[in-house]
Amino acid sequence: MDGLDYEVVIVDDDSDDGTAAAARHFAQSDSRIRVIQRINRRGLAVGLCRRNDGVGSQLPGVMDSDLQHDETILPVMLRKLKDEKLMSSLPAGTPGRQHGTFPGQRIALSKVGKRVGRLVTHADVSDLMSGFFVVDRRFLEEVVRSLSLTGFKILLDMLATLAGQ
């Protein structure tokens, strides 16, 4: 992220694995890191959409914390979003840890989900089920009031909402 003005907001849904404590440790030495520990509020969708949690970036990026994504391509995703004036940017076709060591059954289920998602959203997106993307805040504001916010596949929820409007 060299040369970019950024902030890292780690949203922990009160997990018992020490995530919040570890993140706070890093935040003590880097003012660009903030930690939000939410009690009795769960879900990636809710975390992204709540501006009163202090996440107000014009180009918020989302990366779930399962360590399957290559965070080093975030600058590429941001550049693509800006240069091509897109609503969202995914790490499509970028080498990285996209599937990691997932069992074949999980990968197959993901592929089926992608096909169904494309039928619902009418969107030409490489991975609707991704937990790694960057969006333009204006796009998020356009769909946020109609989102279901019940699942963790926020990108699919946003695109399906847009298709239904």
PDB file of C-alpha atoms in Angstrom:
ATOM      1  CA  MET A   1       0.000   0.000   0.000  1.00  0.00           C
ATOM      2  CA  ASP A   2       3.070   2.211  -0.331  1.00  0.00           C
ATOM      3  CA  GLY A   3       2.133   5.683  -1.488  1.00  0.00           C
ATOM      4  CA  LEU A   4      -1.572   5.236  -0.763  1.00  0.00           C
ATOM      5  CA  ASP A   5      -3.580   6.935   1.946  1.00  0.00           C
ATOM      6  CA  TYR A   6      -5.419   4.104   3.661  1.00  0.00           C
ATOM      7  CA  GLU A   7      -6.893   2.886   6.890  1.00  0.00           C
ATOM      8  CA  VAL A   8      -7.312  -0.704   8.058  1.00  0.00           C
ATOM      9  CA  VAL A   9     -10.448  -1.358  10.082  1.00  0.00           C
ATOM     10  CA  ILE A  10     -10.532  -4.773  11.669  1.00  0.00           C
ATOM     11  CA  VAL A  11     -14.057  -5.747  12.637  1.00  0.00           C
ATOM     12  CA  ASP A  12     -14.177  -8.576  15.138  1.00  0.00           C
ATOM     13  CA  ASP A  13     -17.549 -10.059  16.028  1.00  0.00           C
ATOM     14  CA  ASP A  14     -16.420 -10.810  19.588  1.00  0.00           C
ATOM     15  CA  SER A  15     -14.599 -13.979  18.605  1.00  0.00           C
ATOM     16  CA  ASP A  16     -12.839 -15.924  21.324  1.00  0.00           C
ATOM     17  CA  ASP A  17      -9.668 -16.489  19.291  1.00  0.00           C
ATOM     18  CA  GLY A  18      -7.862 -13.311  20.379  1.00  0.00           C
ATOM     19  CA  THR A  19      -8.326 -11.451  17.088  1.00  0.00           C
ATOM     20  CA  ALA A  20      -9.304  -8.142  18.685  1.00  0.00           C
ATOM     21  CA  ALA A  21      -6.416  -8.231  21.163  1.00  0.00           C
ATOM     22  CA  ALA A  22      -3.885  -9.029  18.427  1.00  0.00           C
ATOM     23  CA  ALA A  23      -5.282  -6.272  16.196  1.00  0.00           C
ATOM     24  CA  ARG A  24      -5.133  -3.755  19.059  1.00  0.00           C
ATOM     25  CA  HIS A  25      -1.484  -4.661  19.561  1.00  0.00           C
ATOM     26  CA  PHE A  26      -0.725  -3.662  15.945  1.00  0.00           C
ATOM     27  CA  ALA A  27      -2.930  -0.569  16.247  1.00  0.00           C
ATOM     28  CA  GLN A  28      -0.770   0.719  19.105  1.00  0.00           C
ATOM     29  CA  SER A  29       2.141   1.211  16.729  1.00  0.00           C
ATOM     30  CA  ASP A  30       0.223   2.197  13.572  1.00  0.00           C
ATOM     31  CA  SER A  31      -2.473   4.894  13.697  1.00  0.00           C
ATOM     32  CA  ARG A  32      -3.915   3.653  10.386  1.00  0.00           C
ATOM     33  CA  ILE A  33      -5.169   0.501  12.100  1.00  0.00           C
ATOM     34  CA  ARG A  34      -8.447   0.594  14.018  1.00  0.00           C
ATOM     35  CA  VAL A  35     -10.300  -2.183  15.769  1.00  0.00           C
ATOM     36  CA  ILE A  36     -14.043  -2.468  16.134  1.00  0.00           C
ATOM     37  CA  GLN A  37     -15.116  -5.254  18.459  1.00  0.00           C
ATOM     38  CA  ARG A  38     -18.829  -5.778  18.026  1.00  0.00           C
ATOM     39  CA  ILE A  39     -20.871  -7.497  20.704  1.00  0.00           C
ATOM     40  CA  ASN A  40     -24.064  -9.296  19.632  1.00  0.00           C
ATOM     41  CA  ARG A  41     -23.785  -8.031  16.054  1.00  0.00           C
ATOM     42  CA  ARG A  42     -22.508 -10.439  13.474  1.00  0.00           C
ATOM     43  CA  GLY A  43     -21.930 -10.573   9.787  1.00  0.00           C
ATOM     44  CA  LEU A  44     -19.686  -9.029   7.181  1.00  0.00           C
ATOM     45  CA  ALA A  45     -22.622  -7.264   5.554  1.00  0.00           C
ATOM     46  CA  VAL A  46     -23.619  -5.428   8.694  1.00  0.00           C
ATOM     47  CA  GLY A  47     -20.000  -4.494   9.395  1.00  0.00           C
ATOM     48  CA  LEU A  48     -19.523  -2.939   5.961  1.00  0.00           C
ATOM     49  CA  CYS A  49     -22.818  -1.074   5.853  1.00  0.00           C
ATOM     50  CA  ARG A  50     -22.773   0.621   9.265  1.00  0.00           C
ATOM     51  CA  ARG A  51     -21.235   4.046   8.847  1.00  0.00           C
ATOM     52  CA  ASN A  52     -21.805   4.794  12.514  1.00  0.00           C
ATOM     53  CA  ASP A  53     -19.110   2.192  13.239  1.00  0.00           C
ATOM     54  CA  GLY A  54     -16.741   4.707  11.691  1.00  0.00           C
ATOM     55  CA  VAL A  55     -16.143   2.950   8.378  1.00  0.00           C
ATOM     56  CA  GLY A  56     -16.748   5.788   5.978  1.00  0.00           C
ATOM     57  CA  SER A  57     -14.112   5.355   3.279  1.00  0.00           C
ATOM     58  CA  GLN A  58     -15.047   6.428  -0.239  1.00  0.00           C
ATOM     59  CA  LEU A  59     -13.547   3.180  -1.564  1.00  0.00           C
ATOM     60  CA  PRO A  60     -14.042   0.538   1.135  1.00  0.00           C
ATOM     61  CA  GLY A  61     -12.337  -2.761   0.558  1.00  0.00           C
ATOM     62  CA  VAL A  62     -13.530  -5.997   2.057  1.00  0.00           C
ATOM     63  CA  MET A  63     -11.342  -8.961   2.874  1.00  0.00           C
ATOM     64  CA  ASP A  64     -12.594 -11.748   5.064  1.00  0.00           C
ATOM     65  CA  SER A  65     -10.019 -13.089   7.445  1.00  0.00           C
ATOM     66  CA  ASP A  66      -9.744 -16.705   6.380  1.00  0.00           C
ATOM     67  CA  LEU A  67      -6.246 -16.121   4.931  1.00  0.00           C
ATOM     68  CA  GLN A  68      -7.190 -17.298   1.439  1.00  0.00           C
ATOM     69  CA  HIS A  69      -6.776 -13.886  -0.218  1.00  0.00           C
ATOM     70  CA  ASP A  70      -3.660 -12.149  -1.480  1.00  0.00           C
ATOM     71  CA  GLU A  71      -3.771  -8.749   0.206  1.00  0.00           C
ATOM     72  CA  THR A  72      -0.882  -7.478  -1.909  1.00  0.00           C
ATOM     73  CA  ILE A  73      -3.207  -6.985  -4.892  1.00  0.00           C
ATOM     74  CA  LEU A  74      -5.377  -4.388  -3.117  1.00  0.00           C
ATOM     75  CA  PRO A  75      -3.551  -1.506  -4.870  1.00  0.00           C
ATOM     76  CA  VAL A  76      -4.236  -3.184  -8.240  1.00  0.00           C
ATOM     77  CA  MET A  77      -7.924  -3.513  -7.360  1.00  0.00           C
ATOM     78  CA  LEU A  78      -8.130   0.144  -6.282  1.00  0.00           C
ATOM     79  CA  ARG A  79      -6.413   1.299  -9.465  1.00  0.00           C
ATOM     80  CA  LYS A  80      -8.813  -0.760 -11.611  1.00  0.00           C
ATOM     81  CA  LEU A  81     -11.825   0.668  -9.780  1.00  0.00           C
ATOM     82  CA  LYS A  82     -10.625   4.245 -10.276  1.00  0.00           C
ATOM     83  CA  ASP A  83      -9.239   3.943 -13.820  1.00  0.00           C
ATOM     84  CA  GLU A  84     -12.234   2.110 -15.250  1.00  0.00           C
ATOM     85  CA  LYS A  85     -14.815   4.014 -13.183  1.00  0.00           C
ATOM     86  CA  LEU A  86     -16.317   0.773 -11.891  1.00  0.00           C
ATOM     87  CA  MET A  87     -18.740   0.179  -9.027  1.00  0.00           C
ATOM     88  CA  SER A  88     -16.694  -2.686  -7.636  1.00  0.00           C
ATOM     89  CA  SER A  89     -13.435  -4.477  -8.234  1.00  0.00           C
ATOM     90  CA  LEU A  90     -12.604  -8.085  -7.535  1.00  0.00           C
ATOM     91  CA  PRO A  91      -9.296  -9.900  -7.769  1.00  0.00           C
ATOM     92  CA  ALA A  92     -10.440 -11.701 -10.930  1.00  0.00           C
ATOM     93  CA  GLY A  93      -7.711 -13.547 -12.777  1.00  0.00           C
ATOM     94  CA  THR A  94      -5.082 -12.452 -10.297  1.00  0.00           C
ATOM     95  CA  PRO A  95      -2.738 -15.082  -8.971  1.00  0.00           C
ATOM     96  CA  GLY A  96      -3.099 -15.618  -5.280  1.00  0.00           C
ATOM     97  CA  ARG A  97      -4.657 -17.807  -2.660  1.00  0.00           C
ATOM     98  CA  GLN A  98      -8.130 -17.836  -4.164  1.00  0.00           C
ATOM     99  CA  HIS A  99      -9.084 -21.402  -3.274  1.00  0.00           C
ATOM    100  CA  GLY A 100      -6.239 -22.286  -0.960  1.00  0.00           C
ATOM    101  CA  THR A 101      -6.518 -25.870   0.170  1.00  0.00           C
ATOM    102  CA  PHE A 102     -10.296 -26.141   0.204  1.00  0.00           C
ATOM    103  CA  PRO A 103     -11.758 -29.604  -0.345  1.00  0.00           C
ATOM    104  CA  GLY A 104     -13.028 -30.290  -3.864  1.00  0.00           C
ATOM    105  CA  GLN A 105     -16.605 -30.466  -2.588  1.00  0.00           C
ATOM    106  CA  ARG A 106     -16.441 -26.895  -1.264  1.00  0.00           C
ATOM    107  CA  ILE A 107     -14.968 -25.615  -4.524  1.00  0.00           C
ATOM    108  CA  ALA A 108     -17.726 -27.370  -6.505  1.00  0.00           C
ATOM    109  CA  LEU A 109     -20.407 -25.875  -4.252  1.00  0.00           C
ATOM    110  CA  SER A 110     -18.869 -22.438  -4.754  1.00  0.00           C
ATOM    111  CA  LYS A 111     -19.003 -22.869  -8.550  1.00  0.00           C
ATOM    112  CA  VAL A 112     -22.699 -23.783  -8.402  1.00  0.00           C
ATOM    113  CA  GLY A 113     -23.334 -20.750  -6.187  1.00  0.00           C
ATOM    114  CA  LYS A 114     -21.594 -18.510  -8.722  1.00  0.00           C
ATOM    115  CA  ARG A 115     -23.784 -19.791 -11.576  1.00  0.00           C
ATOM    116  CA  VAL A 116     -26.987 -19.290  -9.600  1.00  0.00           C
ATOM    117  CA  GLY A 117     -25.785 -15.871  -8.474  1.00  0.00           C
ATOM    118  CA  ARG A 118     -25.198 -14.740 -12.038  1.00  0.00           C
ATOM    119  CA  LEU A 119     -28.749 -15.756 -12.947  1.00  0.00           C
ATOM    120  CA  VAL A 120     -30.112 -13.668 -10.079  1.00  0.00           C
ATOM    121  CA  THR A 121     -27.895 -10.617 -10.472  1.00  0.00           C
ATOM    122  CA  HIS A 122     -27.442 -10.502 -14.258  1.00  0.00           C
ATOM    123  CA  ALA A 123     -23.906  -9.341 -13.444  1.00  0.00           C
ATOM    124  CA  ASP A 124     -20.771 -10.302 -15.325  1.00  0.00           C
ATOM    125  CA  VAL A 125     -18.651 -10.752 -12.216  1.00  0.00           C
ATOM    126  CA  SER A 126     -16.054 -13.478 -11.920  1.00  0.00           C
ATOM    127  CA  ASP A 127     -16.791 -14.372  -8.292  1.00  0.00           C
ATOM    128  CA  LEU A 128     -20.052 -13.213  -6.737  1.00  0.00           C
ATOM    129  CA  MET A 129     -19.295 -15.249  -3.640  1.00  0.00           C
ATOM    130  CA  SER A 130     -16.012 -13.497  -2.984  1.00  0.00           C
ATOM    131  CA  GLY A 131     -15.138 -12.119   0.405  1.00  0.00           C
ATOM    132  CA  PHE A 132     -12.450  -9.956  -1.204  1.00  0.00           C
ATOM    133  CA  PHE A 133     -13.431  -6.867  -3.165  1.00  0.00           C
ATOM    134  CA  VAL A 134     -13.411  -3.072  -3.272  1.00  0.00           C
ATOM    135  CA  VAL A 135     -16.521  -0.973  -3.917  1.00  0.00           C
ATOM    136  CA  ASP A 136     -17.317   2.643  -4.536  1.00  0.00           C
ATOM    137  CA  ARG A 137     -19.152   4.104  -1.523  1.00  0.00           C
ATOM    138  CA  ARG A 138     -21.774   5.595  -3.894  1.00  0.00           C
ATOM    139  CA  PHE A 139     -22.683   2.084  -5.073  1.00  0.00           C
ATOM    140  CA  LEU A 140     -22.957   0.898  -1.484  1.00  0.00           C
ATOM    141  CA  GLU A 141     -25.154   3.891  -0.563  1.00  0.00           C
ATOM    142  CA  GLU A 142     -27.407   3.136  -3.552  1.00  0.00           C
ATOM    143  CA  VAL A 143     -28.222  -0.385  -2.395  1.00  0.00           C
ATOM    144  CA  VAL A 144     -27.663  -0.392   1.375  1.00  0.00           C
ATOM    145  CA  ARG A 145     -31.263   0.256   2.427  1.00  0.00           C
ATOM    146  CA  SER A 146     -32.520  -2.717   0.416  1.00  0.00           C
ATOM    147  CA  LEU A 147     -29.907  -5.281   1.413  1.00  0.00           C
ATOM    148  CA  SER A 148     -30.980  -8.365   3.310  1.00  0.00           C
ATOM    149  CA  LEU A 149     -27.909  -8.151   5.596  1.00  0.00           C
ATOM    150  CA  THR A 150     -28.600 -11.693   6.748  1.00  0.00           C
ATOM    151  CA  GLY A 151     -25.708 -13.499   5.164  1.00  0.00           C
ATOM    152  CA  PHE A 152     -22.009 -13.197   4.731  1.00  0.00           C
ATOM    153  CA  LYS A 153     -21.999 -12.996   0.919  1.00  0.00           C
ATOM    154  CA  ILE A 154     -22.334  -9.228   0.848  1.00  0.00           C
ATOM    155  CA  LEU A 155     -21.226  -8.769  -2.780  1.00  0.00           C
ATOM    156  CA  LEU A 156     -23.925 -11.160  -4.001  1.00  0.00           C
ATOM    157  CA  ASP A 157     -26.465  -9.352  -1.785  1.00  0.00           C
ATOM    158  CA  MET A 158     -25.452  -5.939  -3.212  1.00  0.00           C
ATOM    159  CA  LEU A 159     -25.587  -7.039  -6.854  1.00  0.00           C
ATOM    160  CA  ALA A 160     -28.875  -8.929  -6.420  1.00  0.00           C
ATOM    161  CA  THR A 161     -30.374  -5.824  -4.782  1.00  0.00           C
ATOM    162  CA  LEU A 162     -29.194  -3.654  -7.670  1.00  0.00           C
ATOM    163  CA  ALA A 163     -30.673  -6.102 -10.213  1.00  0.00           C
ATOM    164  CA  GLY A 164     -34.023  -5.982  -8.385  1.00  0.00           C
ATOM    165  CA  GLN A 165     -34.269  -2.169  -8.381  1.00  0.00           C
TER     166      GLN A 165
END
